[in-house]
Amino acid sequence: MTTLQDCRRLDAQDPLRPLRDLFTLPEGVLYLDGNSLGALPAATPARVAQVVTQEWGHELIRAWNTADWASAPQRLGDKIARLIGAGPGQVVATDSTSVNLYKVLSAALSIAAQDAPGRKRIVSERSNFPTDLYIAESLARERGLELVLVEPEEIAAALDEHLALLMLTHVNYRTGAMHDMAALTAAAHAAGALVVWDLAHSAGAVPVALLQDDADFAVGCGYKYLNGGPGAPAFVWVHPRHAERFRQPLSGWWGHARPFAFVPGYEPAAGIARYLCGTQPQIALAALECGLDTLLAAEPLGGMAALRAKSLALTDLFIALVQERCAGHGLGLATPRAHAQRGSQVSLSWAGADDAGAYAIVQALIARGVIGDYRAGDGARHPHILRFGFTPLYVGFEDVWHAVEHLRDVLTSGEWRRPEFKQQHAVT
Ligand SMILES: Cc1ncc(COP(=O)(O)O)c(C=O)c1O
């Protein structure tokens, strides 16, 4: 049986503990939603103020050269590459994940049409994040293809001679279940198809080895585990074997080989730079760079491997405490127990009689300063979910203890049944 003292001891022994000081966290808040919006790095406000007052305010347009604004997408891309097992010059930080998905799906489908003409199928997971499915749906419509949605255990059987492209999110946003990137990529390649990975819940959360696992394309999010701030620029990667083959449809001037030649015809820049479209948001990129630097500060302490070890210890502890202390109230475990299949979050499924229960429990926790979130389900296969993200940079073992104690209080007291906790907000 784990005790509060055990948790305090784990914090005292944690070599990553000093990284928490790189963040500004409000008093009285236990923040378990870094899988949705990462916390504020302590360096960000001053850096953003510097970009605004000095670089923009004083340098004005000269800052594109003097403050090196022009190369920010590549500079940040190289930092992201260190977190996802990619090489320098292979990643750019730009646009949103949704927009980048449109670009990579278009590029991948064009390559597939050349290499394996006649293949008409894009396969993805039914519980993939909706924006991925919506973007794939519209591309399928545009190109006369078919989008087939399957459950995880049906993926292997869907890798056949009809498949052009497999599009998966590495760590599922609802359950926190993690796919085996190397095995699925190899299986899709063996079937003659390409693979696009969404790393929204992986980058900065779990070790990723894009080159080693031989992936084709990847996109990911800047505002979750990369701590880049709300709506931060996302990122995009392409394997060097496709570097000179792929074209993307949003052929804006920043992806041109010579943007300042101002010639009328489009000529894509070499490599990943062609994934840029328009003028890049420098204030947002500066904030994202502060977030990236919080993760890179872990490199001398063991980097992603050390963060992963702590993340698994935190999620193991949370699972064990919930089972010990919150049993009998209708909560189940939606996240796999096997470490190899778990991202950096724990999702609890709701099987209580009150359909609004999962949402209301999360609201009651938020009112107590324990911030997780809720994701609606659509039945027994995909139940309503309470999500708790564990960002090892700033979440400690004692935080986990107190979060579970609050959850236990909310459940045993029936506090969550209060009408105010059932009132739906626009953003959950
Ligand atoms: C897997 C996944 N992909 C994409 C997104 C969001 O994309 P965007 O940044 O375009 O809103 C999310 C957001 O939570 C996500 O979980």
mmCIF file of N, CA and C in Angstrom, residues 267-316:
data_model
loop_
_atom_site.group_PDB
_atom_site.id
_atom_site.type_symbol
_atom_site.label_atom_id
_atom_site.label_comp_id
_atom_site.label_asym_id
_atom_site.label_seq_id
_atom_site.Cartn_x
_atom_site.Cartn_y
_atom_site.Cartn_z
ATOM 1 N N GLU A 267 8.251 27.213 -57.485
ATOM 2 C CA GLU A 267 9.318 26.201 -57.541
ATOM 3 C C GLU A 267 9.580 25.815 -56.089
ATOM 4 N N PRO A 268 9.284 24.559 -55.700
ATOM 5 C CA PRO A 268 9.386 24.225 -54.269
ATOM 6 C C PRO A 268 10.808 24.325 -53.742
ATOM 7 N N ALA A 269 10.925 24.794 -52.517
ATOM 8 C CA ALA A 269 12.228 24.827 -51.842
ATOM 9 C C ALA A 269 12.726 23.398 -51.677
ATOM 10 N N ALA A 270 14.019 23.259 -51.486
ATOM 11 C CA ALA A 270 14.574 21.920 -51.262
ATOM 12 C C ALA A 270 14.103 21.395 -49.907
ATOM 13 N N GLY A 271 13.790 20.107 -49.855
ATOM 14 C CA GLY A 271 13.510 19.441 -48.582
ATOM 15 C C GLY A 271 12.313 19.990 -47.835
ATOM 16 N N ILE A 272 12.426 19.983 -46.526
ATOM 17 C CA ILE A 272 11.291 20.237 -45.648
ATOM 18 C C ILE A 272 10.799 21.689 -45.727
ATOM 19 N N ALA A 273 11.637 22.617 -46.184
ATOM 20 C CA ALA A 273 11.226 24.032 -46.254
ATOM 21 C C ALA A 273 10.012 24.210 -47.150
ATOM 22 N N ARG A 274 9.779 23.291 -48.077
ATOM 23 C CA ARG A 274 8.614 23.437 -48.951
ATOM 24 C C ARG A 274 7.301 23.206 -48.200
ATOM 25 N N TYR A 275 7.387 22.741 -46.964
ATOM 26 C CA TYR A 275 6.170 22.596 -46.167
ATOM 27 C C TYR A 275 5.719 23.898 -45.528
ATOM 28 N N LEU A 276 6.542 24.951 -45.645
ATOM 29 C CA LEU A 276 6.082 26.261 -45.173
ATOM 30 C C LEU A 276 5.086 26.800 -46.197
ATOM 31 N N CYS A 277 4.188 27.661 -45.726
ATOM 32 C CA CYS A 277 3.219 28.228 -46.666
ATOM 33 C C CYS A 277 3.349 29.749 -46.636
ATOM 34 N N GLY A 278 2.741 30.405 -45.639
ATOM 35 C CA GLY A 278 2.802 31.864 -45.586
ATOM 36 C C GLY A 278 3.765 32.363 -44.516
ATOM 37 N N THR A 279 3.660 33.644 -44.198
ATOM 38 C CA THR A 279 4.539 34.296 -43.220
ATOM 39 C C THR A 279 4.318 33.684 -41.830
ATOM 40 N N GLN A 280 5.393 33.384 -41.148
ATOM 41 C CA GLN A 280 5.294 32.629 -39.893
ATOM 42 C C GLN A 280 5.084 33.533 -38.675
ATOM 43 N N PRO A 281 4.278 33.093 -37.703
ATOM 44 C CA PRO A 281 3.937 33.929 -36.536
ATOM 45 C C PRO A 281 5.092 33.971 -35.528
ATOM 46 N N GLN A 282 5.852 35.048 -35.542
ATOM 47 C CA GLN A 282 7.090 35.104 -34.763
ATOM 48 C C GLN A 282 6.856 35.132 -33.249
ATOM 49 N N ILE A 283 5.779 35.759 -32.810
ATOM 50 C CA ILE A 283 5.534 35.812 -31.362
ATOM 51 C C ILE A 283 5.206 34.399 -30.865
ATOM 52 N N ALA A 284 4.391 33.699 -31.630
ATOM 53 C CA ALA A 284 4.025 32.326 -31.254
ATOM 54 C C ALA A 284 5.234 31.397 -31.357
ATOM 55 N N LEU A 285 6.069 31.597 -32.361
ATOM 56 C CA LEU A 285 7.257 30.742 -32.481
ATOM 57 C C LEU A 285 8.212 30.973 -31.309
ATOM 58 N N ALA A 286 8.314 32.235 -30.871
ATOM 59 C CA ALA A 286 9.191 32.519 -29.721
ATOM 60 C C ALA A 286 8.688 31.795 -28.475
ATOM 61 N N ALA A 287 7.375 31.790 -28.283
ATOM 62 C CA ALA A 287 6.806 31.072 -27.122
ATOM 63 C C ALA A 287 7.046 29.578 -27.255
ATOM 64 N N LEU A 288 6.887 29.056 -28.460
ATOM 65 C CA LEU A 288 7.128 27.614 -28.660
ATOM 66 C C LEU A 288 8.591 27.273 -28.375
ATOM 67 N N GLU A 289 9.490 28.155 -28.769
ATOM 68 C CA GLU A 289 10.912 27.858 -28.522
ATOM 69 C C GLU A 289 11.200 27.768 -27.024
ATOM 70 N N CYS A 290 10.540 28.625 -26.224
ATOM 71 C CA CYS A 290 10.700 28.525 -24.757
ATOM 72 C C CYS A 290 10.211 27.167 -24.269
ATOM 73 N N GLY A 291 9.087 26.717 -24.822
ATOM 74 C CA GLY A 291 8.569 25.403 -24.427
ATOM 75 C C GLY A 291 9.536 24.296 -24.795
ATOM 76 N N LEU A 292 10.084 24.362 -25.998
ATOM 77 C CA LEU A 292 11.039 23.326 -26.434
ATOM 78 C C LEU A 292 12.264 23.320 -25.532
ATOM 79 N N ASP A 293 12.682 24.517 -25.125
ATOM 80 C CA ASP A 293 13.877 24.583 -24.281
ATOM 81 C C ASP A 293 13.635 23.938 -22.906
ATOM 82 N N THR A 294 12.382 23.902 -22.443
ATOM 83 C CA THR A 294 12.122 23.216 -21.165
ATOM 84 C C THR A 294 12.372 21.712 -21.310
ATOM 85 N N LEU A 295 12.038 21.165 -22.462
ATOM 86 C CA LEU A 295 12.281 19.728 -22.687
ATOM 87 C C LEU A 295 13.761 19.450 -22.912
ATOM 88 N N LEU A 296 14.403 20.353 -23.655
ATOM 89 C CA LEU A 296 15.825 20.118 -23.936
ATOM 90 C C LEU A 296 16.662 20.303 -22.670
ATOM 91 N N ALA A 297 16.121 21.022 -21.682
ATOM 92 C CA ALA A 297 16.841 21.158 -20.407
ATOM 93 C C ALA A 297 16.941 19.802 -19.707
ATOM 94 N N ALA A 298 16.116 18.851 -20.113
ATOM 95 C CA ALA A 298 16.189 17.504 -19.520
ATOM 96 C C ALA A 298 17.302 16.677 -20.159
ATOM 97 N N GLU A 299 17.864 17.144 -21.266
ATOM 98 C CA GLU A 299 18.883 16.310 -21.962
ATOM 99 C C GLU A 299 20.058 15.936 -21.063
ATOM 100 N N PRO A 300 20.642 16.907 -20.312
ATOM 101 C CA PRO A 300 21.761 16.493 -19.436
ATOM 102 C C PRO A 300 21.329 15.556 -18.310
ATOM 103 N N LEU A 301 20.025 15.463 -18.051
ATOM 104 C CA LEU A 301 19.515 14.596 -16.976
ATOM 105 C C LEU A 301 18.987 13.264 -17.520
ATOM 106 N N GLY A 302 19.279 12.996 -18.776
ATOM 107 C CA GLY A 302 18.826 11.713 -19.348
ATOM 108 C C GLY A 302 17.803 11.865 -20.446
ATOM 109 N N GLY A 303 17.357 13.097 -20.702
ATOM 110 C CA GLY A 303 16.480 13.381 -21.845
ATOM 111 C C GLY A 303 15.179 12.610 -21.832
ATOM 112 N N MET A 304 14.713 12.268 -23.033
ATOM 113 C CA MET A 304 13.401 11.620 -23.157
ATOM 114 C C MET A 304 13.352 10.273 -22.425
ATOM 115 N N ALA A 305 14.493 9.570 -22.339
ATOM 116 C CA ALA A 305 14.473 8.273 -21.643
ATOM 117 C C ALA A 305 14.169 8.486 -20.156
ATOM 118 N N ALA A 306 14.789 9.519 -19.570
ATOM 119 C CA ALA A 306 14.542 9.798 -18.144
ATOM 120 C C ALA A 306 13.115 10.312 -17.942
ATOM 121 N N LEU A 307 12.641 11.159 -18.860
ATOM 122 C CA LEU A 307 11.270 11.666 -18.747
ATOM 123 C C LEU A 307 10.272 10.511 -18.860
ATOM 124 N N ARG A 308 10.577 9.577 -19.759
ATOM 125 C CA ARG A 308 9.691 8.421 -19.945
ATOM 126 C C ARG A 308 9.638 7.562 -18.673
ATOM 127 N N ALA A 309 10.806 7.339 -18.069
ATOM 128 C CA ALA A 309 10.834 6.510 -16.853
ATOM 129 C C ALA A 309 9.980 7.163 -15.765
ATOM 130 N N LYS A 310 10.100 8.490 -15.638
ATOM 131 C CA LYS A 310 9.303 9.172 -14.604
ATOM 132 C C LYS A 310 7.813 9.154 -14.977
ATOM 133 N N SER A 311 7.521 9.365 -16.247
ATOM 134 C CA SER A 311 6.119 9.358 -16.676
ATOM 135 C C SER A 311 5.464 8.010 -16.367
ATOM 136 N N LEU A 312 6.180 6.921 -16.638
ATOM 137 C CA LEU A 312 5.612 5.598 -16.346
ATOM 138 C C LEU A 312 5.443 5.396 -14.841
ATOM 139 N N ALA A 313 6.393 5.892 -14.062
ATOM 140 C CA ALA A 313 6.266 5.763 -12.598
ATOM 141 C C ALA A 313 5.056 6.566 -12.112
ATOM 142 N N LEU A 314 4.841 7.755 -12.681
ATOM 143 C CA LEU A 314 3.686 8.575 -12.279
ATOM 144 C C LEU A 314 2.370 7.902 -12.665
ATOM 145 N N THR A 315 2.307 7.393 -13.900
ATOM 146 C CA THR A 315 1.045 6.790 -14.343
ATOM 147 C C THR A 315 0.794 5.458 -13.616
ATOM 148 N N ASP A 316 1.862 4.696 -13.352
ATOM 149 C CA ASP A 316 1.700 3.467 -12.541
ATOM 150 C C ASP A 316 1.132 3.810 -11.165
#
